[in-house]
Amino acid sequence: VSARHLSDQKLLEIDITDTGKGISEEGQKRIFQPFQQENEGDMRSFQGIGLGLSVCKGIAELHRGSLRVSSKLDQGSTFTLTVPCEGDLGHGMTLTKEQDVYGAGQQKKDEMPAAQKAGTANGETELVFDGTPLILSVDDDEVNQEVMQSSLSDFCDVHIAMDGHEALAFLSKVEKDGMRCPDLVLLDIQMPGMTGFEVCENIRSSFAYKPSKLPVIMVSAKAPYEESAIKAFDCGSTDYICKPFNKEILRCKVRAALNMKASVGPTTSAVAVTHEALQCIHAKVEKQHLIK
């Protein structure tokens, strides 16, 4: 990392250089676009969903700056951030207080309002599941795993698997040792080694877990959305959520799947549960002004 102050132009430039495999000329044209990556395969060997550079470029432009890239294959890349800088450079400030780390808009788990802990406030579908549900979250991105835990931990226990192989190994151990089986799987699609599609097919074939016993909700930014969703359902997925997702939509869909699992039996219809879930989801979407 290097920086230079162009005092005559009143600009500050910061270079971030790596010695990686580099980015092709074609890749350089699209990496700043949302949900675009140099490698678009399902079994990529790195994390992320293709939003980071787009967000960084947008922030730079909001500050009347710019973000550009210079790269050669097999030689590495240099990203240059340019922002206006008038006068002398100041000194940075390090935040160490706990309230600064959490931020003004966040609360620690033990300080959450009782209504939020209960998980049935604000029009959410009441969870009729017996006991605390166990969710298996499968995603190779640590940030995504943190989002899942923070979104669901007030009414679910979340077990993390960082790739498909780890998830299937966990299910094998559950079956072999007679451990408690997860009540629902949240499954990313684009992961190294094994795609989410392959994981879901294994769950349905190797373990013979029917959708009514083990619901699988695929959560992915893989485009195009329609093709990915159709393939997910063909592989045995119970539902599909597109990233970036609304937290309340995720909670509603998880509750709906758990309630359906608890309610569906030899003489029980899932129609009422599904209708209730759809009403909840529609209300949340309308409230967030995501539809007109």
PDB file of C-alpha atoms in Angstrom:
ATOM      1  CA  VAL A   1       0.000   0.000   0.000  1.00  0.00           C
ATOM      2  CA  SER A   2       1.370   3.425  -0.937  1.00  0.00           C
ATOM      3  CA  ALA A   3      -0.034   6.949  -0.972  1.00  0.00           C
ATOM      4  CA  ARG A   4       0.867  10.316  -2.425  1.00  0.00           C
ATOM      5  CA  HIS A   5      -0.471  13.814  -1.872  1.00  0.00           C
ATOM      6  CA  LEU A   6      -0.795  15.762  -5.105  1.00  0.00           C
ATOM      7  CA  SER A   7      -0.903  19.192  -3.464  1.00  0.00           C
ATOM      8  CA  ASP A   8      -0.984  21.107  -6.750  1.00  0.00           C
ATOM      9  CA  GLN A   9      -4.095  19.170  -7.824  1.00  0.00           C
ATOM     10  CA  LYS A  10      -5.496  18.987  -4.281  1.00  0.00           C
ATOM     11  CA  LEU A  11      -5.797  15.209  -4.524  1.00  0.00           C
ATOM     12  CA  LEU A  12      -4.805  12.197  -2.431  1.00  0.00           C
ATOM     13  CA  GLU A  13      -4.051   8.963  -4.264  1.00  0.00           C
ATOM     14  CA  ILE A  14      -3.772   5.567  -2.565  1.00  0.00           C
ATOM     15  CA  ASP A  15      -2.421   2.537  -4.421  1.00  0.00           C
ATOM     16  CA  ILE A  16      -3.125  -1.032  -3.324  1.00  0.00           C
ATOM     17  CA  THR A  17      -0.906  -3.473  -5.226  1.00  0.00           C
ATOM     18  CA  ASP A  18      -0.851  -7.271  -5.187  1.00  0.00           C
ATOM     19  CA  THR A  19       1.266  -9.896  -6.903  1.00  0.00           C
ATOM     20  CA  GLY A  20      -1.581 -12.214  -7.790  1.00  0.00           C
ATOM     21  CA  LYS A  21      -2.568 -13.757 -11.112  1.00  0.00           C
ATOM     22  CA  GLY A  22      -3.806 -10.448 -12.505  1.00  0.00           C
ATOM     23  CA  ILE A  23      -7.032  -9.528 -14.294  1.00  0.00           C
ATOM     24  CA  SER A  24      -7.671  -9.864 -18.014  1.00  0.00           C
ATOM     25  CA  GLU A  25      -8.505  -6.792 -20.103  1.00  0.00           C
ATOM     26  CA  GLU A  26     -12.057  -8.073 -20.499  1.00  0.00           C
ATOM     27  CA  GLY A  27     -12.314  -8.621 -16.750  1.00  0.00           C
ATOM     28  CA  GLN A  28     -11.127  -5.084 -16.031  1.00  0.00           C
ATOM     29  CA  LYS A  29     -14.060  -3.732 -18.026  1.00  0.00           C
ATOM     30  CA  ARG A  30     -16.671  -5.404 -15.832  1.00  0.00           C
ATOM     31  CA  ILE A  31     -15.274  -5.943 -12.327  1.00  0.00           C
ATOM     32  CA  PHE A  32     -16.730  -2.641 -11.107  1.00  0.00           C
ATOM     33  CA  GLN A  33     -20.223  -3.744 -12.167  1.00  0.00           C
ATOM     34  CA  PRO A  34     -22.491  -5.270  -9.460  1.00  0.00           C
ATOM     35  CA  PHE A  35     -22.331  -9.079  -9.103  1.00  0.00           C
ATOM     36  CA  GLN A  36     -19.456  -9.388 -11.588  1.00  0.00           C
ATOM     37  CA  GLN A  37     -16.227 -11.299 -10.954  1.00  0.00           C
ATOM     38  CA  GLU A  38     -13.174 -12.292 -12.974  1.00  0.00           C
ATOM     39  CA  ASN A  39     -14.152 -15.966 -12.497  1.00  0.00           C
ATOM     40  CA  GLU A  40     -17.891 -16.586 -12.789  1.00  0.00           C
ATOM     41  CA  GLY A  41     -17.910 -20.379 -12.322  1.00  0.00           C
ATOM     42  CA  ASP A  42     -19.979 -22.119  -9.641  1.00  0.00           C
ATOM     43  CA  MET A  43     -16.849 -23.706  -8.112  1.00  0.00           C
ATOM     44  CA  ARG A  44     -14.668 -20.628  -7.751  1.00  0.00           C
ATOM     45  CA  SER A  45     -11.667 -20.782  -5.407  1.00  0.00           C
ATOM     46  CA  PHE A  46     -12.304 -17.467  -3.625  1.00  0.00           C
ATOM     47  CA  GLN A  47     -14.998 -15.814  -1.536  1.00  0.00           C
ATOM     48  CA  GLY A  48     -17.371 -12.971  -2.298  1.00  0.00           C
ATOM     49  CA  ILE A  49     -20.404 -12.276  -4.455  1.00  0.00           C
ATOM     50  CA  GLY A  50     -19.082  -9.551  -6.746  1.00  0.00           C
ATOM     51  CA  LEU A  51     -20.357  -6.480  -4.905  1.00  0.00           C
ATOM     52  CA  GLY A  52     -17.254  -5.171  -3.119  1.00  0.00           C
ATOM     53  CA  LEU A  53     -15.611  -3.240  -5.952  1.00  0.00           C
ATOM     54  CA  SER A  54     -18.927  -1.821  -7.134  1.00  0.00           C
ATOM     55  CA  VAL A  55     -19.664  -0.537  -3.622  1.00  0.00           C
ATOM     56  CA  CYS A  56     -16.139   0.893  -3.240  1.00  0.00           C
ATOM     57  CA  LYS A  57     -16.391   2.707  -6.574  1.00  0.00           C
ATOM     58  CA  GLY A  58     -19.768   4.144  -5.574  1.00  0.00           C
ATOM     59  CA  ILE A  59     -18.424   5.400  -2.234  1.00  0.00           C
ATOM     60  CA  ALA A  60     -15.398   6.954  -3.930  1.00  0.00           C
ATOM     61  CA  GLU A  61     -17.629   8.801  -6.392  1.00  0.00           C
ATOM     62  CA  LEU A  62     -19.874  10.058  -3.575  1.00  0.00           C
ATOM     63  CA  HIS A  63     -16.742  11.727  -2.176  1.00  0.00           C
ATOM     64  CA  ARG A  64     -16.021  13.274  -5.593  1.00  0.00           C
ATOM     65  CA  GLY A  65     -13.287  10.724  -6.152  1.00  0.00           C
ATOM     66  CA  SER A  66     -12.589   7.748  -8.375  1.00  0.00           C
ATOM     67  CA  LEU A  67     -11.410   4.139  -8.279  1.00  0.00           C
ATOM     68  CA  ARG A  68      -9.464   2.576 -11.141  1.00  0.00           C
ATOM     69  CA  VAL A  69      -7.462  -0.562 -11.837  1.00  0.00           C
ATOM     70  CA  SER A  70      -4.296  -1.379 -13.721  1.00  0.00           C
ATOM     71  CA  SER A  71      -3.467  -5.046 -14.178  1.00  0.00           C
ATOM     72  CA  LYS A  72      -1.479  -7.531 -16.248  1.00  0.00           C
ATOM     73  CA  LEU A  73      -1.984 -11.282 -16.258  1.00  0.00           C
ATOM     74  CA  ASP A  74       0.550 -13.194 -14.147  1.00  0.00           C
ATOM     75  CA  GLN A  75       1.996  -9.907 -12.838  1.00  0.00           C
ATOM     76  CA  GLY A  76      -0.629  -8.623 -10.403  1.00  0.00           C
ATOM     77  CA  SER A  77      -2.963  -5.654 -10.072  1.00  0.00           C
ATOM     78  CA  THR A  78      -2.944  -2.122  -8.720  1.00  0.00           C
ATOM     79  CA  PHE A  79      -6.137  -0.423  -7.557  1.00  0.00           C
ATOM     80  CA  THR A  80      -5.888   3.348  -7.208  1.00  0.00           C
ATOM     81  CA  LEU A  81      -8.266   5.406  -5.083  1.00  0.00           C
ATOM     82  CA  THR A  82      -8.258   9.152  -5.795  1.00  0.00           C
ATOM     83  CA  VAL A  83     -10.090  11.591  -3.500  1.00  0.00           C
ATOM     84  CA  PRO A  84     -10.069  15.378  -3.094  1.00  0.00           C
ATOM     85  CA  CYS A  85      -7.701  16.554  -0.361  1.00  0.00           C
ATOM     86  CA  GLU A  86      -7.302  20.244   0.390  1.00  0.00           C
ATOM     87  CA  GLY A  87      -4.747  21.601   2.853  1.00  0.00           C
ATOM     88  CA  ASP A  88      -2.491  19.561   5.117  1.00  0.00           C
ATOM     89  CA  LEU A  89      -3.070  15.877   5.766  1.00  0.00           C
ATOM     90  CA  GLY A  90      -4.517  15.153   9.193  1.00  0.00           C
ATOM     91  CA  HIS A  91      -3.959  12.198  11.505  1.00  0.00           C
ATOM     92  CA  GLY A  92      -6.281   9.219  11.700  1.00  0.00           C
ATOM     93  CA  MET A  93      -8.244   8.323  14.819  1.00  0.00           C
ATOM     94  CA  THR A  94      -8.480   4.787  16.184  1.00  0.00           C
ATOM     95  CA  LEU A  95     -11.801   3.721  17.675  1.00  0.00           C
ATOM     96  CA  THR A  96     -11.406   1.418  20.654  1.00  0.00           C
ATOM     97  CA  LYS A  97     -14.561   1.876  22.702  1.00  0.00           C
ATOM     98  CA  GLU A  98     -17.069  -0.934  22.471  1.00  0.00           C
ATOM     99  CA  GLN A  99     -19.885   1.396  21.456  1.00  0.00           C
ATOM    100  CA  ASP A 100     -17.793   2.635  18.534  1.00  0.00           C
ATOM    101  CA  VAL A 101     -17.138  -0.906  17.348  1.00  0.00           C
ATOM    102  CA  TYR A 102     -20.821  -1.825  17.413  1.00  0.00           C
ATOM    103  CA  GLY A 103     -21.911   1.469  15.861  1.00  0.00           C
ATOM    104  CA  ALA A 104     -24.874   3.656  16.641  1.00  0.00           C
ATOM    105  CA  GLY A 105     -27.302   1.551  14.643  1.00  0.00           C
ATOM    106  CA  GLN A 106     -26.470  -1.815  16.250  1.00  0.00           C
ATOM    107  CA  GLN A 107     -27.176  -3.449  19.581  1.00  0.00           C
ATOM    108  CA  LYS A 108     -25.496  -6.296  21.368  1.00  0.00           C
ATOM    109  CA  LYS A 109     -27.541  -9.470  21.578  1.00  0.00           C
ATOM    110  CA  ASP A 110     -28.128  -9.223  25.348  1.00  0.00           C
ATOM    111  CA  GLU A 111     -29.371  -5.642  24.930  1.00  0.00           C
ATOM    112  CA  MET A 112     -31.991  -6.407  22.275  1.00  0.00           C
ATOM    113  CA  PRO A 113     -35.594  -5.484  23.125  1.00  0.00           C
ATOM    114  CA  ALA A 114     -37.689  -8.302  24.546  1.00  0.00           C
ATOM    115  CA  ALA A 115     -40.113  -8.127  21.632  1.00  0.00           C
ATOM    116  CA  GLN A 116     -37.272  -8.649  19.174  1.00  0.00           C
ATOM    117  CA  LYS A 117     -35.911 -11.572  21.179  1.00  0.00           C
ATOM    118  CA  ALA A 118     -39.320 -13.194  21.120  1.00  0.00           C
ATOM    119  CA  GLY A 119     -39.219 -13.076  17.333  1.00  0.00           C
ATOM    120  CA  THR A 120     -42.982 -12.687  16.887  1.00  0.00           C
ATOM    121  CA  ALA A 121     -43.199  -8.900  16.962  1.00  0.00           C
ATOM    122  CA  ASN A 122     -43.767  -6.578  13.994  1.00  0.00           C
ATOM    123  CA  GLY A 123     -46.169  -8.964  12.276  1.00  0.00           C
ATOM    124  CA  GLU A 124     -43.838 -11.966  12.024  1.00  0.00           C
ATOM    125  CA  THR A 125     -45.410 -15.391  11.674  1.00  0.00           C
ATOM    126  CA  GLU A 126     -45.446 -17.103  15.077  1.00  0.00           C
ATOM    127  CA  LEU A 127     -43.123 -20.082  15.186  1.00  0.00           C
ATOM    128  CA  VAL A 128     -45.095 -23.223  16.056  1.00  0.00           C
ATOM    129  CA  PHE A 129     -41.996 -25.408  15.987  1.00  0.00           C
ATOM    130  CA  ASP A 130     -41.458 -27.570  19.085  1.00  0.00           C
ATOM    131  CA  GLY A 131     -38.197 -26.520  20.734  1.00  0.00           C
ATOM    132  CA  THR A 132     -35.333 -24.450  19.329  1.00  0.00           C
ATOM    133  CA  PRO A 133     -34.737 -25.174  15.634  1.00  0.00           C
ATOM    134  CA  LEU A 134     -31.252 -26.170  14.463  1.00  0.00           C
ATOM    135  CA  ILE A 135     -30.171 -24.496  11.219  1.00  0.00           C
ATOM    136  CA  LEU A 136     -27.247 -25.710   9.102  1.00  0.00           C
ATOM    137  CA  SER A 137     -25.792 -22.684   7.293  1.00  0.00           C
ATOM    138  CA  VAL A 138     -23.494 -23.564   4.376  1.00  0.00           C
ATOM    139  CA  ASP A 139     -21.516 -20.658   2.891  1.00  0.00           C
ATOM    140  CA  ASP A 140     -17.809 -20.067   2.189  1.00  0.00           C
ATOM    141  CA  ASP A 141     -18.012 -16.365   3.073  1.00  0.00           C
ATOM    142  CA  GLU A 142     -17.453 -15.537   6.751  1.00  0.00           C
ATOM    143  CA  VAL A 143     -19.354 -12.236   6.492  1.00  0.00           C
ATOM    144  CA  ASN A 144     -22.398 -14.017   5.061  1.00  0.00           C
ATOM    145  CA  GLN A 145     -22.232 -16.517   7.935  1.00  0.00           C
ATOM    146  CA  GLU A 146     -22.194 -13.668  10.444  1.00  0.00           C
ATOM    147  CA  VAL A 147     -25.232 -12.119   8.758  1.00  0.00           C
ATOM    148  CA  MET A 148     -27.098 -15.443   8.969  1.00  0.00           C
ATOM    149  CA  GLN A 149     -26.275 -15.840  12.648  1.00  0.00           C
ATOM    150  CA  SER A 150     -27.242 -12.283  13.568  1.00  0.00           C
ATOM    151  CA  SER A 151     -30.503 -12.598  11.603  1.00  0.00           C
ATOM    152  CA  LEU A 152     -31.641 -15.909  13.100  1.00  0.00           C
ATOM    153  CA  SER A 153     -29.881 -16.520  16.415  1.00  0.00           C
ATOM    154  CA  ASP A 154     -32.695 -15.030  18.518  1.00  0.00           C
ATOM    155  CA  PHE A 155     -34.947 -18.018  17.706  1.00  0.00           C
ATOM    156  CA  CYS A 156     -32.613 -20.624  16.125  1.00  0.00           C
ATOM    157  CA  ASP A 157     -29.353 -22.426  16.844  1.00  0.00           C
ATOM    158  CA  VAL A 158     -27.074 -22.015  13.810  1.00  0.00           C
ATOM    159  CA  HIS A 159     -24.400 -24.594  12.913  1.00  0.00           C
ATOM    160  CA  ILE A 160     -21.859 -23.332  10.365  1.00  0.00           C
ATOM    161  CA  ALA A 161     -20.266 -25.258   7.489  1.00  0.00           C
ATOM    162  CA  MET A 162     -17.819 -23.318   5.300  1.00  0.00           C
ATOM    163  CA  ASP A 163     -18.226 -25.480   2.176  1.00  0.00           C
ATOM    164  CA  GLY A 164     -20.229 -28.337   0.731  1.00  0.00           C
ATOM    165  CA  HIS A 165     -17.843 -31.090   1.788  1.00  0.00           C
ATOM    166  CA  GLU A 166     -17.961 -29.912   5.411  1.00  0.00           C
ATOM    167  CA  ALA A 167     -21.770 -29.815   5.294  1.00  0.00           C
ATOM    168  CA  LEU A 168     -22.071 -33.374   3.952  1.00  0.00           C
ATOM    169  CA  ALA A 169     -19.489 -34.610   6.463  1.00  0.00           C
ATOM    170  CA  PHE A 170     -21.583 -33.103   9.254  1.00  0.00           C
ATOM    171  CA  LEU A 171     -24.751 -34.797   7.967  1.00  0.00           C
ATOM    172  CA  SER A 172     -22.866 -38.111   7.706  1.00  0.00           C
ATOM    173  CA  LYS A 173     -21.768 -37.783  11.322  1.00  0.00           C
ATOM    174  CA  VAL A 174     -25.333 -36.945  12.337  1.00  0.00           C
ATOM    175  CA  GLU A 175     -26.606 -40.090  10.613  1.00  0.00           C
ATOM    176  CA  LYS A 176     -23.776 -42.336  11.883  1.00  0.00           C
ATOM    177  CA  ASP A 177     -23.740 -41.194  15.517  1.00  0.00           C
ATOM    178  CA  GLY A 178     -27.473 -40.698  15.900  1.00  0.00           C
ATOM    179  CA  MET A 179     -27.056 -36.991  16.553  1.00  0.00           C
ATOM    180  CA  ARG A 180     -29.807 -34.447  16.157  1.00  0.00           C
ATOM    181  CA  CYS A 181     -30.530 -33.755  12.502  1.00  0.00           C
ATOM    182  CA  PRO A 182     -30.717 -30.112  11.389  1.00  0.00           C
ATOM    183  CA  ASP A 183     -34.235 -28.812  10.912  1.00  0.00           C
ATOM    184  CA  LEU A 184     -33.349 -26.673   7.897  1.00  0.00           C
ATOM    185  CA  VAL A 185     -30.386 -25.993   5.593  1.00  0.00           C
ATOM    186  CA  LEU A 186     -29.433 -22.547   4.256  1.00  0.00           C
ATOM    187  CA  LEU A 187     -27.247 -23.251   1.242  1.00  0.00           C
ATOM    188  CA  ASP A 188     -25.061 -21.000  -0.891  1.00  0.00           C
ATOM    189  CA  ILE A 189     -24.528 -21.992  -4.540  1.00  0.00           C
ATOM    190  CA  GLN A 190     -21.089 -20.677  -5.543  1.00  0.00           C
ATOM    191  CA  MET A 191     -18.571 -22.425  -3.307  1.00  0.00           C
ATOM    192  CA  PRO A 192     -15.112 -23.957  -3.858  1.00  0.00           C
ATOM    193  CA  GLY A 193     -14.888 -27.707  -4.445  1.00  0.00           C
ATOM    194  CA  MET A 194     -18.598 -28.453  -4.601  1.00  0.00           C
ATOM    195  CA  THR A 195     -21.481 -26.268  -5.717  1.00  0.00           C
ATOM    196  CA  GLY A 196     -24.678 -25.798  -3.743  1.00  0.00           C
ATOM    197  CA  PHE A 197     -26.564 -27.629  -6.481  1.00  0.00           C
ATOM    198  CA  GLU A 198     -24.379 -30.713  -5.932  1.00  0.00           C
ATOM    199  CA  VAL A 199     -24.759 -30.476  -2.164  1.00  0.00           C
ATOM    200  CA  CYS A 200     -28.547 -30.340  -2.441  1.00  0.00           C
ATOM    201  CA  GLU A 201     -28.611 -33.319  -4.810  1.00  0.00           C
ATOM    202  CA  ASN A 202     -26.483 -35.283  -2.317  1.00  0.00           C
ATOM    203  CA  ILE A 203     -28.810 -34.386   0.529  1.00  0.00           C
ATOM    204  CA  ARG A 204     -31.790 -35.679  -1.422  1.00  0.00           C
ATOM    205  CA  SER A 205     -30.114 -38.847  -2.774  1.00  0.00           C
ATOM    206  CA  SER A 206     -27.325 -40.026  -0.446  1.00  0.00           C
ATOM    207  CA  PHE A 207     -29.173 -39.203   2.777  1.00  0.00           C
ATOM    208  CA  ALA A 208     -32.696 -39.646   1.440  1.00  0.00           C
ATOM    209  CA  TYR A 209     -33.873 -36.536   3.276  1.00  0.00           C
ATOM    210  CA  LYS A 210     -37.199 -35.571   1.769  1.00  0.00           C
ATOM    211  CA  PRO A 211     -38.121 -31.855   1.637  1.00  0.00           C
ATOM    212  CA  SER A 212     -40.702 -32.383   4.378  1.00  0.00           C
ATOM    213  CA  LYS A 213     -38.000 -33.753   6.725  1.00  0.00           C
ATOM    214  CA  LEU A 214     -35.134 -31.431   5.825  1.00  0.00           C
ATOM    215  CA  PRO A 215     -36.090 -28.219   3.987  1.00  0.00           C
ATOM    216  CA  VAL A 216     -33.293 -26.596   1.960  1.00  0.00           C
ATOM    217  CA  ILE A 217     -33.345 -22.884   1.182  1.00  0.00           C
ATOM    218  CA  MET A 218     -30.742 -21.812  -1.369  1.00  0.00           C
ATOM    219  CA  VAL A 219     -29.383 -18.289  -0.843  1.00  0.00           C
ATOM    220  CA  SER A 220     -27.279 -16.943  -3.705  1.00  0.00           C
ATOM    221  CA  ALA A 221     -26.361 -13.982  -5.906  1.00  0.00           C
ATOM    222  CA  LYS A 222     -25.744 -16.230  -8.909  1.00  0.00           C
ATOM    223  CA  ALA A 223     -27.135 -14.642 -12.042  1.00  0.00           C
ATOM    224  CA  PRO A 224     -29.369 -14.886 -13.931  1.00  0.00           C
ATOM    225  CA  TYR A 225     -31.787 -15.259 -11.027  1.00  0.00           C
ATOM    226  CA  GLU A 226     -34.491 -17.144 -12.924  1.00  0.00           C
ATOM    227  CA  GLU A 227     -32.166 -19.865 -14.229  1.00  0.00           C
ATOM    228  CA  SER A 228     -30.482 -20.301 -10.846  1.00  0.00           C
ATOM    229  CA  ALA A 229     -33.813 -20.569  -9.016  1.00  0.00           C
ATOM    230  CA  ILE A 230     -35.198 -23.129 -11.470  1.00  0.00           C
ATOM    231  CA  LYS A 231     -32.022 -25.236 -11.231  1.00  0.00           C
ATOM    232  CA  ALA A 232     -32.171 -24.989  -7.435  1.00  0.00           C
ATOM    233  CA  PHE A 233     -35.720 -26.377  -7.350  1.00  0.00           C
ATOM    234  CA  ASP A 234     -34.768 -29.103  -9.850  1.00  0.00           C
ATOM    235  CA  CYS A 235     -31.986 -30.171  -7.455  1.00  0.00           C
ATOM    236  CA  GLY A 236     -34.444 -30.519  -4.581  1.00  0.00           C
ATOM    237  CA  SER A 237     -34.395 -27.088  -2.967  1.00  0.00           C
ATOM    238  CA  THR A 238     -37.464 -26.100  -0.950  1.00  0.00           C
ATOM    239  CA  ASP A 239     -37.090 -22.357  -1.527  1.00  0.00           C
ATOM    240  CA  TYR A 240     -34.727 -19.776  -3.020  1.00  0.00           C
ATOM    241  CA  ILE A 241     -33.588 -16.349  -1.801  1.00  0.00           C
ATOM    242  CA  CYS A 242     -31.600 -13.960  -3.967  1.00  0.00           C
ATOM    243  CA  LYS A 243     -28.671 -12.001  -2.486  1.00  0.00           C
ATOM    244  CA  PRO A 244     -28.569  -9.287  -1.356  1.00  0.00           C
ATOM    245  CA  PHE A 245     -31.654 -10.172   0.663  1.00  0.00           C
ATOM    246  CA  ASN A 246     -33.932  -8.381   3.089  1.00  0.00           C
ATOM    247  CA  LYS A 247     -33.386  -9.693   6.623  1.00  0.00           C
ATOM    248  CA  GLU A 248     -37.119  -9.842   7.359  1.00  0.00           C
ATOM    249  CA  ILE A 249     -37.752 -11.827   4.174  1.00  0.00           C
ATOM    250  CA  LEU A 250     -35.128 -14.356   5.271  1.00  0.00           C
ATOM    251  CA  ARG A 251     -36.715 -14.662   8.720  1.00  0.00           C
ATOM    252  CA  CYS A 252     -40.195 -15.098   7.233  1.00  0.00           C
ATOM    253  CA  LYS A 253     -39.058 -17.787   4.807  1.00  0.00           C
ATOM    254  CA  VAL A 254     -37.163 -19.677   7.522  1.00  0.00           C
ATOM    255  CA  ARG A 255     -40.189 -19.541   9.835  1.00  0.00           C
ATOM    256  CA  ALA A 256     -42.487 -20.662   7.027  1.00  0.00           C
ATOM    257  CA  ALA A 257     -40.284 -23.666   6.204  1.00  0.00           C
ATOM    258  CA  LEU A 258     -39.997 -24.664   9.882  1.00  0.00           C
ATOM    259  CA  ASN A 259     -43.732 -24.278  10.467  1.00  0.00           C
ATOM    260  CA  MET A 260     -44.476 -26.334   7.369  1.00  0.00           C
ATOM    261  CA  LYS A 261     -42.132 -29.070   8.590  1.00  0.00           C
ATOM    262  CA  ALA A 262     -43.851 -29.067  11.986  1.00  0.00           C
ATOM    263  CA  SER A 263     -47.357 -28.972  10.523  1.00  0.00           C
ATOM    264  CA  VAL A 264     -47.253 -31.313   7.544  1.00  0.00           C
ATOM    265  CA  GLY A 265     -48.278 -34.858   8.419  1.00  0.00           C
ATOM    266  CA  PRO A 266     -50.299 -37.731   6.967  1.00  0.00           C
ATOM    267  CA  THR A 267     -53.567 -35.837   7.446  1.00  0.00           C
ATOM    268  CA  THR A 268     -52.334 -32.259   7.609  1.00  0.00           C
ATOM    269  CA  SER A 269     -52.393 -29.808   4.721  1.00  0.00           C
ATOM    270  CA  ALA A 270     -49.615 -27.280   4.211  1.00  0.00           C
ATOM    271  CA  VAL A 271     -51.893 -24.822   2.390  1.00  0.00           C
ATOM    272  CA  ALA A 272     -52.737 -22.767   5.477  1.00  0.00           C
ATOM    273  CA  VAL A 273     -49.109 -22.539   6.546  1.00  0.00           C
ATOM    274  CA  THR A 274     -47.977 -21.528   3.062  1.00  0.00           C
ATOM    275  CA  HIS A 275     -50.730 -18.897   2.729  1.00  0.00           C
ATOM    276  CA  GLU A 276     -49.802 -17.407   6.101  1.00  0.00           C
ATOM    277  CA  ALA A 277     -46.132 -17.267   5.094  1.00  0.00           C
ATOM    278  CA  LEU A 278     -46.917 -15.558   1.787  1.00  0.00           C
ATOM    279  CA  GLN A 279     -49.048 -12.962   3.566  1.00  0.00           C
ATOM    280  CA  CYS A 280     -46.177 -12.268   5.979  1.00  0.00           C
ATOM    281  CA  ILE A 281     -43.627 -11.976   3.177  1.00  0.00           C
ATOM    282  CA  HIS A 282     -45.861  -9.667   1.112  1.00  0.00           C
ATOM    283  CA  ALA A 283     -46.421  -7.421   4.117  1.00  0.00           C
ATOM    284  CA  LYS A 284     -42.662  -7.178   4.779  1.00  0.00           C
ATOM    285  CA  VAL A 285     -41.890  -6.402   1.125  1.00  0.00           C
ATOM    286  CA  GLU A 286     -44.579  -3.745   0.961  1.00  0.00           C
ATOM    287  CA  LYS A 287     -43.366  -2.212   4.220  1.00  0.00           C
ATOM    288  CA  GLN A 288     -39.820  -1.920   2.875  1.00  0.00           C
ATOM    289  CA  HIS A 289     -41.120  -0.302  -0.343  1.00  0.00           C
ATOM    290  CA  LEU A 290     -39.564  -3.008  -2.448  1.00  0.00           C
ATOM    291  CA  ILE A 291     -42.724  -3.275  -4.557  1.00  0.00           C
ATOM    292  CA  LYS A 292     -45.086  -0.613  -5.817  1.00  0.00           C
TER     293      LYS A 292
END
